[in-house]
mmCIF file of C-alpha atoms and ligand atoms in Angstrom:
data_model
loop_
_atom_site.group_PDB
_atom_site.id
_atom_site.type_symbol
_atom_site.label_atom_id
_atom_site.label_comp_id
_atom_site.label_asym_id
_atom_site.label_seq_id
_atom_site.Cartn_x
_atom_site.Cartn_y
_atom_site.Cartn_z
ATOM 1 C CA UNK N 662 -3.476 171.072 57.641
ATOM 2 C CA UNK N 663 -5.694 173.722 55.627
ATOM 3 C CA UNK N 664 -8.337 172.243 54.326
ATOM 4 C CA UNK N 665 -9.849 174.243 50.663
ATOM 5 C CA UNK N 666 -12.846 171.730 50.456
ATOM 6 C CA UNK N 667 -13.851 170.229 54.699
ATOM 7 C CA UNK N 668 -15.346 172.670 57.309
ATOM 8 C CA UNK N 669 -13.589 170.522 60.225
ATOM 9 C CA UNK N 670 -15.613 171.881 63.170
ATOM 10 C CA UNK N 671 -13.785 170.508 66.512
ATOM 11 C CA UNK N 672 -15.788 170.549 69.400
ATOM 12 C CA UNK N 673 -14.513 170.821 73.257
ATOM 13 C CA UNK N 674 -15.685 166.481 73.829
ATOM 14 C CA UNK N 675 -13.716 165.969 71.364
ATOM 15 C CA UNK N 676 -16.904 165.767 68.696
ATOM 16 C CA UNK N 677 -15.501 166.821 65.262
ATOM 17 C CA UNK N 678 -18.119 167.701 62.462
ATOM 18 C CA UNK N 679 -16.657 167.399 59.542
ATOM 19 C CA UNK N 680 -18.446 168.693 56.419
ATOM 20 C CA UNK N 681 -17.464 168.054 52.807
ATOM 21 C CA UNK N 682 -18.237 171.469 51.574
ATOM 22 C CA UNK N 683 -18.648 171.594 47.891
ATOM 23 C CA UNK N 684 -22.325 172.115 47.776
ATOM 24 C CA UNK N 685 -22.462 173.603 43.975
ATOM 25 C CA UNK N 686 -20.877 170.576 42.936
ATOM 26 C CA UNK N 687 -22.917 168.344 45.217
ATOM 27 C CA UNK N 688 -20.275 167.521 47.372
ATOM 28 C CA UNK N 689 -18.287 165.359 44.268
ATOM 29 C CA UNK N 690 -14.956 164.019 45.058
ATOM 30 C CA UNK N 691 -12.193 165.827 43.126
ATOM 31 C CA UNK N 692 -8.689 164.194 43.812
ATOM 32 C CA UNK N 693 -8.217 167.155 46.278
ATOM 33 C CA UNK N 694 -10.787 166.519 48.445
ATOM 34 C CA UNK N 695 -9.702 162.592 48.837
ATOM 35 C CA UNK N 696 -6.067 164.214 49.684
ATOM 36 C CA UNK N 697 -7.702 165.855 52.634
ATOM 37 C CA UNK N 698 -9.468 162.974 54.452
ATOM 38 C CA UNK N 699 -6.214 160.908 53.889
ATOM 39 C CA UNK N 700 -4.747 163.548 55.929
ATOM 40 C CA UNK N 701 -7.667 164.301 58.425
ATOM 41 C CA UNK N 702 -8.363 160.896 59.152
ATOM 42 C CA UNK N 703 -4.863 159.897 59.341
ATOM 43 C CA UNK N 704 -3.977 162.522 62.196
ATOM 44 C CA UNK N 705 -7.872 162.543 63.933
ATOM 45 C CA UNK N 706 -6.912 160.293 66.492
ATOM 46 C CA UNK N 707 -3.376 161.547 67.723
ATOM 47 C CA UNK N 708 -4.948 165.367 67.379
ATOM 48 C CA UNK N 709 -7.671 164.049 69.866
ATOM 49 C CA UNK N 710 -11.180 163.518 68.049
ATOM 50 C CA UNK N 711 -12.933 161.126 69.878
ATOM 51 C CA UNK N 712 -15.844 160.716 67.259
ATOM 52 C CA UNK N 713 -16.247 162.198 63.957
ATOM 53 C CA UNK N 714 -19.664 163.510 62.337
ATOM 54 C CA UNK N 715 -18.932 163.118 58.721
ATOM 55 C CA UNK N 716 -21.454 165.482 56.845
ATOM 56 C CA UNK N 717 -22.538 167.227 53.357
ATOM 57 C CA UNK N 718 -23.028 171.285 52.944
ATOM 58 C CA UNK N 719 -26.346 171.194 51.172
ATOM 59 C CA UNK N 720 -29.150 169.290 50.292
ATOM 60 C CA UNK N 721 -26.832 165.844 48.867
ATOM 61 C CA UNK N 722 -24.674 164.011 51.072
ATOM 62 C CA UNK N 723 -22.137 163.464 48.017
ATOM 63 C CA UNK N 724 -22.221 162.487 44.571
ATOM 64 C CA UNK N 725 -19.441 160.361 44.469
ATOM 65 C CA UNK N 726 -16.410 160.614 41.580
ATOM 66 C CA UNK N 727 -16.173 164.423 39.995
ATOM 67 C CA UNK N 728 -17.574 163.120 36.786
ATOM 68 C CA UNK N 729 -16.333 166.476 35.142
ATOM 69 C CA UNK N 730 -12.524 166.489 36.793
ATOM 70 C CA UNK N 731 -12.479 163.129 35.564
ATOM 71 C CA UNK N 732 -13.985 163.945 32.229
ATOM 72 C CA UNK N 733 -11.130 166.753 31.520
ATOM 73 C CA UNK N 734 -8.245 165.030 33.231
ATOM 74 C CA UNK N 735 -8.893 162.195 30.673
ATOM 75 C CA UNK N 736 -6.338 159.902 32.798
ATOM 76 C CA UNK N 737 -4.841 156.811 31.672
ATOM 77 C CA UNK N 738 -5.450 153.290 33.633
ATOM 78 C CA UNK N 739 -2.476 153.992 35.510
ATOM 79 C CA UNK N 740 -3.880 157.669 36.898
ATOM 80 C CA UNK N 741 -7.045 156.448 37.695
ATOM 81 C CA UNK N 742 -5.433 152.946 39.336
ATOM 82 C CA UNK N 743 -3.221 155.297 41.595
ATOM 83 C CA UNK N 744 -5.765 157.753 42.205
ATOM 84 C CA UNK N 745 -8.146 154.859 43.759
ATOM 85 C CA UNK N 746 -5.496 153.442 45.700
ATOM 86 C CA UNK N 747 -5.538 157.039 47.587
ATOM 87 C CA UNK N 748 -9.325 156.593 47.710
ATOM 88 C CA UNK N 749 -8.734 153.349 49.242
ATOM 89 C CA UNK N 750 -5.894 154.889 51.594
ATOM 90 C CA UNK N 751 -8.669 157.491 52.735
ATOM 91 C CA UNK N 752 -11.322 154.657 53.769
ATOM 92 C CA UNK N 753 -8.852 152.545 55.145
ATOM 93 C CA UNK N 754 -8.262 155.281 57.352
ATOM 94 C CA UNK N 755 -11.417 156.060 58.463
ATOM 95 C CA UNK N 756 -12.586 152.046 58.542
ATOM 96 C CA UNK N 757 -8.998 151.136 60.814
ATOM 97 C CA UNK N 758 -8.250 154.040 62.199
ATOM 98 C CA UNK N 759 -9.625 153.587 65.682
ATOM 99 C CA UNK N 760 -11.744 156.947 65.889
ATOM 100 C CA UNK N 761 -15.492 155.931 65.940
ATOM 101 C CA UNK N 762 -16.944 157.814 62.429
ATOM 102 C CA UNK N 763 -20.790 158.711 61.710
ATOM 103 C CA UNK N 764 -22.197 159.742 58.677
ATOM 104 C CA UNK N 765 -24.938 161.567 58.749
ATOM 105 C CA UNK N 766 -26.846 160.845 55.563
ATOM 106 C CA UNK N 767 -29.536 163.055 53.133
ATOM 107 C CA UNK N 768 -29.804 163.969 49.334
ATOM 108 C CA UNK N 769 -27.901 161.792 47.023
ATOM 109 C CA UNK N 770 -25.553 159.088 48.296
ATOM 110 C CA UNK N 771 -24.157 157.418 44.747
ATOM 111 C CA UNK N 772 -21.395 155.994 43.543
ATOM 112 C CA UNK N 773 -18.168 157.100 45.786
ATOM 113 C CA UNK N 774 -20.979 158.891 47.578
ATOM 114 C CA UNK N 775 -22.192 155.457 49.221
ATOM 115 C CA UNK N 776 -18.275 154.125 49.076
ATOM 116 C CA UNK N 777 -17.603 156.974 51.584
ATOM 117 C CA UNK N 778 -20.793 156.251 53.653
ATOM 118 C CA UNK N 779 -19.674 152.842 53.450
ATOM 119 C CA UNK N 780 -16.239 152.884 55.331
ATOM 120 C CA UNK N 781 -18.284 154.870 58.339
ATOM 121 C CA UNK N 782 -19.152 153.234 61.350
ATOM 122 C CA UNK N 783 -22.449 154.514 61.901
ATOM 123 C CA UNK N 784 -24.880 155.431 58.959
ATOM 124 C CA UNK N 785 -27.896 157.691 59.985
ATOM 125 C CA UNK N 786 -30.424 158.437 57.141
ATOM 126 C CA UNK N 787 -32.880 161.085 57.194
ATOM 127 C CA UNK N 788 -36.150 160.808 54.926
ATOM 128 C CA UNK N 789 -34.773 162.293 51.907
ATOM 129 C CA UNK N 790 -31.793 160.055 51.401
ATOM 130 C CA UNK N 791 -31.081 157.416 49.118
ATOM 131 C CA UNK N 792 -28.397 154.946 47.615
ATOM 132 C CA UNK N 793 -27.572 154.129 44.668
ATOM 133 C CA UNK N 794 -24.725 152.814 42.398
ATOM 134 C CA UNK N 795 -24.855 154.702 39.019
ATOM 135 C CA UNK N 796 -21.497 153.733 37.462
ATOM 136 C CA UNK N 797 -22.917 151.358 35.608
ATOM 137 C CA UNK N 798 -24.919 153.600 33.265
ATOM 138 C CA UNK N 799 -22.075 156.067 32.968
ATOM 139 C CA UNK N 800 -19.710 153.504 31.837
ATOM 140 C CA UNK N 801 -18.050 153.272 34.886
ATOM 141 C CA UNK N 802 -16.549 150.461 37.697
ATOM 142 C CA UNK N 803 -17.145 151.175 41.281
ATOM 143 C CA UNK N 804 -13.229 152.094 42.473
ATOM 144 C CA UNK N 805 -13.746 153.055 46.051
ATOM 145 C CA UNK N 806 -14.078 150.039 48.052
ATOM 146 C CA UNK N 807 -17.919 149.162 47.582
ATOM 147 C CA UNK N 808 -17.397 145.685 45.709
ATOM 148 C CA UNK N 809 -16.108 144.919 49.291
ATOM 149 C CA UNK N 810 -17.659 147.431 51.616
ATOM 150 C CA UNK N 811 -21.387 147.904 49.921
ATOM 151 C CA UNK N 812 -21.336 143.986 49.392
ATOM 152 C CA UNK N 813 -20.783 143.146 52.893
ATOM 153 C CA UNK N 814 -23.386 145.416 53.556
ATOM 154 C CA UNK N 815 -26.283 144.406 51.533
ATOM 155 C CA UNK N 816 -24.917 141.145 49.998
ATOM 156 C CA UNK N 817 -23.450 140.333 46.575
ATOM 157 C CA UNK N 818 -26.719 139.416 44.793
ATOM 158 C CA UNK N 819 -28.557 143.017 45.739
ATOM 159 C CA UNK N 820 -24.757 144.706 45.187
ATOM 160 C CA UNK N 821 -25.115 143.436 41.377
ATOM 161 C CA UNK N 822 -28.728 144.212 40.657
ATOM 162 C CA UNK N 823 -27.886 148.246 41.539
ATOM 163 C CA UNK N 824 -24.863 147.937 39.511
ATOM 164 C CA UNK N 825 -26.146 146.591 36.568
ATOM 165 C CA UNK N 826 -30.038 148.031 36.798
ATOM 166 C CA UNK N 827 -29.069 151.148 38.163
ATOM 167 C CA UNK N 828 -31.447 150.648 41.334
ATOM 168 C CA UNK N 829 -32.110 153.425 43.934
ATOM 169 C CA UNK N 830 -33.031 152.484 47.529
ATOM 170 C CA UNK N 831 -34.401 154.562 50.561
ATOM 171 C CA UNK N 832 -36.292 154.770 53.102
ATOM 172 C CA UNK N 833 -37.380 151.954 55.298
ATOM 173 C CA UNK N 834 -35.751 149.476 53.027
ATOM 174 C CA UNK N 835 -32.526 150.736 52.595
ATOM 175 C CA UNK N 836 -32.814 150.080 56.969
ATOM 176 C CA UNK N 837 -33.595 146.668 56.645
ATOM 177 C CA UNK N 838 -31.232 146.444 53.502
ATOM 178 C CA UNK N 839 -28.427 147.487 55.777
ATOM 179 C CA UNK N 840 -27.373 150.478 53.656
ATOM 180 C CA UNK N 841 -28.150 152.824 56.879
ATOM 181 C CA UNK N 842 -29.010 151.906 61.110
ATOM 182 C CA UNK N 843 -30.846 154.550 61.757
ATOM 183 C CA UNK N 844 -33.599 156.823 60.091
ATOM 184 C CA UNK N 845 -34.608 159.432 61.916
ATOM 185 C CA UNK N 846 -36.018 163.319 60.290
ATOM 186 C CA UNK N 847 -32.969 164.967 61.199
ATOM 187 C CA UNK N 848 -29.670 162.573 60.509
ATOM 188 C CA UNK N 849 -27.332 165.430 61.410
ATOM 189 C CA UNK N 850 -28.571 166.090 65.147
ATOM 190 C CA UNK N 851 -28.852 162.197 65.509
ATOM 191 C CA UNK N 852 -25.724 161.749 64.065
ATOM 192 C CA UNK N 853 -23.774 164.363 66.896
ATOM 193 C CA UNK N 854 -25.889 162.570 69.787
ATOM 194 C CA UNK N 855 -24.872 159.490 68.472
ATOM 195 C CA UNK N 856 -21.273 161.018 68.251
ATOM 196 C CA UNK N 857 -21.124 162.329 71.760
ATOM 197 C CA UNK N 858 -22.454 159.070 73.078
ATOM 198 C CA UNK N 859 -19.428 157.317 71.229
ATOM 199 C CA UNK N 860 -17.037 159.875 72.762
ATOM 200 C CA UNK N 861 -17.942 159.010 76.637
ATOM 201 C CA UNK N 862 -16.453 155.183 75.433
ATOM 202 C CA UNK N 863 -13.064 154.909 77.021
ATOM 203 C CA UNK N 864 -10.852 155.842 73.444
ATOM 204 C CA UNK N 865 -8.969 152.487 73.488
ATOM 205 C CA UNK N 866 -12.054 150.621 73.807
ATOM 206 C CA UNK N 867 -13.089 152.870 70.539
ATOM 207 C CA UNK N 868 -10.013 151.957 68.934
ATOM 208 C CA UNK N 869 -10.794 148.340 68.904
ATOM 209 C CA UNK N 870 -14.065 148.297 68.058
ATOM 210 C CA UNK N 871 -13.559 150.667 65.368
ATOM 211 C CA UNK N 872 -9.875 149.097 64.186
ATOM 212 C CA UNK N 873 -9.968 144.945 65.507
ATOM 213 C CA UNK N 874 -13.613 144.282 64.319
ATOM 214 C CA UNK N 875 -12.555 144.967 60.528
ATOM 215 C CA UNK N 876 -9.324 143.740 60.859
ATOM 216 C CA UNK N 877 -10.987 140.376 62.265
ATOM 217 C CA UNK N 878 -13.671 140.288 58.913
ATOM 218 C CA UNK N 879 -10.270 139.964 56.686
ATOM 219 C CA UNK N 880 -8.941 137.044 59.064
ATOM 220 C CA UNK N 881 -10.188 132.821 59.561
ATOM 221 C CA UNK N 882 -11.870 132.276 62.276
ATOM 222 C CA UNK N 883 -9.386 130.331 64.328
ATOM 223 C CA UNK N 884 -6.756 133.527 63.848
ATOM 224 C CA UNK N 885 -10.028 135.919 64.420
ATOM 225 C CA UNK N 886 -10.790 134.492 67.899
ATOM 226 C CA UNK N 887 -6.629 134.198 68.108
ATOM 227 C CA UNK N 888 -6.892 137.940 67.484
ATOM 228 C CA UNK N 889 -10.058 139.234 69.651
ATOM 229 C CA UNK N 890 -8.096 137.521 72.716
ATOM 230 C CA UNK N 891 -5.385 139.442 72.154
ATOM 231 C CA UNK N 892 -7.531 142.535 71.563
ATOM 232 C CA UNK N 893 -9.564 142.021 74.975
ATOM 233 C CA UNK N 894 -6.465 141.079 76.721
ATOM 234 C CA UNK N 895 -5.374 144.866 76.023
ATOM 235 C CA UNK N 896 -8.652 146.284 76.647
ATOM 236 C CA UNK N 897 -9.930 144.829 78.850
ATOM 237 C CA UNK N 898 -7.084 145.143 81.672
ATOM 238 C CA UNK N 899 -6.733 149.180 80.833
ATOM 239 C CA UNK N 900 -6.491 151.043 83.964
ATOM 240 C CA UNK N 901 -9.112 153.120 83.218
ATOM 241 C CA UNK N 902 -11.708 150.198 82.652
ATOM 242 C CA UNK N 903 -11.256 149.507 86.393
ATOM 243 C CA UNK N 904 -13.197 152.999 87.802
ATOM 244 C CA UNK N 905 -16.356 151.490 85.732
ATOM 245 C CA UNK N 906 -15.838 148.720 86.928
ATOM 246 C CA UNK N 907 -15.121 149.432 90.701
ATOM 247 C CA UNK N 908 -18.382 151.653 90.043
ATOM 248 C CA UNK N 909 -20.178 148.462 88.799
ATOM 249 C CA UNK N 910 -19.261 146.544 91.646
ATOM 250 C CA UNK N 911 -20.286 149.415 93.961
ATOM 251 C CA UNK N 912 -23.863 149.364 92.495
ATOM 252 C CA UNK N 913 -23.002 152.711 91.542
ATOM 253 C CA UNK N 914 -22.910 152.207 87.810
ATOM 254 C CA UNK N 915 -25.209 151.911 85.039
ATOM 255 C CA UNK N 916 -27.738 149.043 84.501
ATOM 256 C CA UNK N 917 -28.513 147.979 81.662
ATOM 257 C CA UNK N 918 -32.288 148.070 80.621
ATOM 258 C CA UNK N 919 -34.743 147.862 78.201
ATOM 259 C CA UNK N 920 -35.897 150.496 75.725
ATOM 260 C CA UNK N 921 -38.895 152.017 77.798
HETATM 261 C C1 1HE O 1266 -21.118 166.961 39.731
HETATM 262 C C2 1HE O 1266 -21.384 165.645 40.147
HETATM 263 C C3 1HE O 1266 -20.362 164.689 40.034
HETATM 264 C C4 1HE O 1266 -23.163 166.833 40.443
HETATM 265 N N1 1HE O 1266 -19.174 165.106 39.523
HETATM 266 N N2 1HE O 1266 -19.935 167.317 39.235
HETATM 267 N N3 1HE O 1266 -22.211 159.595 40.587
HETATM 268 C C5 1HE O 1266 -23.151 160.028 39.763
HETATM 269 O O1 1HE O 1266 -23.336 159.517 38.684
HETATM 270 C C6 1HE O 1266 -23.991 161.173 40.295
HETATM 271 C C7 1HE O 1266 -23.963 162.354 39.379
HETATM 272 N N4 1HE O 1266 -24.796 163.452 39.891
HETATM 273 C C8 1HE O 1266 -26.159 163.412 39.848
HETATM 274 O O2 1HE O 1266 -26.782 162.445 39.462
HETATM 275 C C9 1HE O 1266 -26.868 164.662 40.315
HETATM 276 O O3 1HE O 1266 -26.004 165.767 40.135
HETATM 277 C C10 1HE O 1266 -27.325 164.608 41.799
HETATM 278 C C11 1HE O 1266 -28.467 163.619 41.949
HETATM 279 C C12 1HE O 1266 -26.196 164.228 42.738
HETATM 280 C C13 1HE O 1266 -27.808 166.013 42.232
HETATM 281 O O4 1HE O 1266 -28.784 166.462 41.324
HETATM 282 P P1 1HE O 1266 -29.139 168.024 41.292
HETATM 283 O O5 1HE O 1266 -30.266 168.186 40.320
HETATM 284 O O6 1HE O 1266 -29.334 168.515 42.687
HETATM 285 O O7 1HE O 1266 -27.817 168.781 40.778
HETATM 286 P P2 1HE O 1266 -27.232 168.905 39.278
HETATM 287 O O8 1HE O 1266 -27.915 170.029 38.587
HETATM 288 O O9 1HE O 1266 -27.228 167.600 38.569
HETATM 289 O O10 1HE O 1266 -25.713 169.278 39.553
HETATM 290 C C14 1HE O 1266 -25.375 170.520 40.157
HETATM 291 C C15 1HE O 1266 -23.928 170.758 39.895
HETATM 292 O O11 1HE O 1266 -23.165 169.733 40.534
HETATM 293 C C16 1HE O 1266 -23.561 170.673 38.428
HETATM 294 O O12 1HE O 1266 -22.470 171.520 38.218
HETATM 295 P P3 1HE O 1266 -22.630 172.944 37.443
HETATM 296 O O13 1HE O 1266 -21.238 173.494 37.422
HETATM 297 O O14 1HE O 1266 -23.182 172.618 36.081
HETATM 298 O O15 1HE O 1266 -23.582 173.758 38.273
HETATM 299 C C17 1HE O 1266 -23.091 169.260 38.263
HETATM 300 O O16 1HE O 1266 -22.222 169.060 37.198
HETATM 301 C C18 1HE O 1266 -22.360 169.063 39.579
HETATM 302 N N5 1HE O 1266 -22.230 167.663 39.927
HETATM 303 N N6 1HE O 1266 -22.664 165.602 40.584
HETATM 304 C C19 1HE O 1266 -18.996 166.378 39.157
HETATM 305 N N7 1HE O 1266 -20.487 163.432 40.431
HETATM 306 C C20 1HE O 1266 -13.549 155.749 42.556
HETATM 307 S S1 1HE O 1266 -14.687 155.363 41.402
HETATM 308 C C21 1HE O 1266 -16.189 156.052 41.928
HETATM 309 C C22 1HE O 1266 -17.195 155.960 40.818
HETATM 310 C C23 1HE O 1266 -18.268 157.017 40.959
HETATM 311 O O17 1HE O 1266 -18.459 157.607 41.965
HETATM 312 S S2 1HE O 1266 -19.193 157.293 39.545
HETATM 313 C C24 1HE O 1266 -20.089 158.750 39.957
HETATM 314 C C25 1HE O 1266 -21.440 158.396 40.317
#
């Protein structure tokens, strides 16, 4: 696939950096862009990424909606319905698809901005990012997943208050908030160490923690723990699993200690 508005950077691990690369338009999603991670994160795992770096070219991660292609397209309810259902078939993909995503954060991540953050796995902020929601002064309804995503991320109560108020969080708080995991100066170079570490996972051990653990959210808990059985059985008897663990056994493998 050619791709008029990604820089997909595929690295020998199996590391993809993948940048949205709009910059003079701060990285907003136009309907074209959305087409093209439906279609990169739809084929990532089959054409062999084993973790994805999702960045932005310049100083904003993204600004969510094109306000201006949506301005001149003036859709009707049934455009914009069908054009969030391919926003939603874009997340899904990167949420379920099995491929272990980071986004590394900085700038301006608002409105579909933090909807996109929101579907990654990993969030790494650097000092100049921050969240907000601004649809609500521009007359707008979140459309990309965050009444579900953003919510379970921060709660409903704080998902409200930066709907309606417009409120912007960052640094430290947006941490403890939830909105991010990690802040560190440079998100970008965390965000590939991060990625690399990811990739050394066996990749069907990645595909369940980055397919099962959503899928379980959506289920009750009796068909969740039905579910993660059936997930470990699969996992956790892979022929590959039993070199770490021979190596385990042999006291030749890793041991697990604290931060030092
Ligand atoms: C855009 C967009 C955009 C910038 N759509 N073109 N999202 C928002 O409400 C955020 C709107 N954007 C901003 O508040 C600011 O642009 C930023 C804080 C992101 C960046 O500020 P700044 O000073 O660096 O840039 P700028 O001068 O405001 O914009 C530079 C250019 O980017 C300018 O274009 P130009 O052709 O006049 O140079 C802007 O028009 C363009 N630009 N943001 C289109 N969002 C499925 S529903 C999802 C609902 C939503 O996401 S609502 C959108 C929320």
């Amino acid at each position: 696939m050619d791709y008029r508005n990604l820089l997909v950077d595929r690295q020998p691990d199996g590391v993809w950096i993948v940048t949205l690369n709009r910059p003079e338009k701060r990285n907003a999603l136009n309907a074209e862009t959305i087409e093209e991670l439906v279609g990169l994160f739809s084929c990532a795992m089959k054409d062999g990424a084993r973790a994805i770096v999702l960045a932005g070219a310049g100083p904003h991660f993204c600004a969510g909606l094109d306000l201006v292609e949506h301005h001149k397209a003036d859709r009707s309810p049934a455009e914009f319905w069908q054009l969030c259902l391919r926003w939603h078939e874009a997340f899904n993909k990167m949420e379920y698809g099995g491929v272990p995503v980071i986004a590394a954060l900085k700038g301006a991540v608002v409105g579909g901005g933090l909807e996109l953050a929101s579907a990654a796995h990993i969030r790494v902020a650097d000092p100049s990012t921050y969240f907000a929601l601004p649809e609500g002064q521009r007359g707008l309804f979140t459309g990309g997943g965050a009444t579900i995503r953003v919510t379970n991320l921060i709660g409903k109560a704080r998902m409200v208050d930066m709907m309606l108020t417009g409120r912007v969080y960052q640094g430290q708080e947006a941490i403890e908030l939830g909105l991010a995991q990690y802040l560190v100066e440079a998100s970008l170079a965390h965000a590939v160490v991060l990625a690399r570490r990811c990739a050394e996972n066996l990749p069907l051990t990645n595909f369940a923690i980055c397919s099962a653990i959503s899928h379980i959210q959506n289920m009750s808990a009796l068909d969740a723990a039905y579910a993660e059985a059936c997930v470990a059985g699969v996992v956790n008897t892979q022929p590959e699993a039993r070199v770490r663990l021979e190596d385990f056994a042999n006291k030749s493998g890793p041991r697990i200690r604290p931060n030092s």
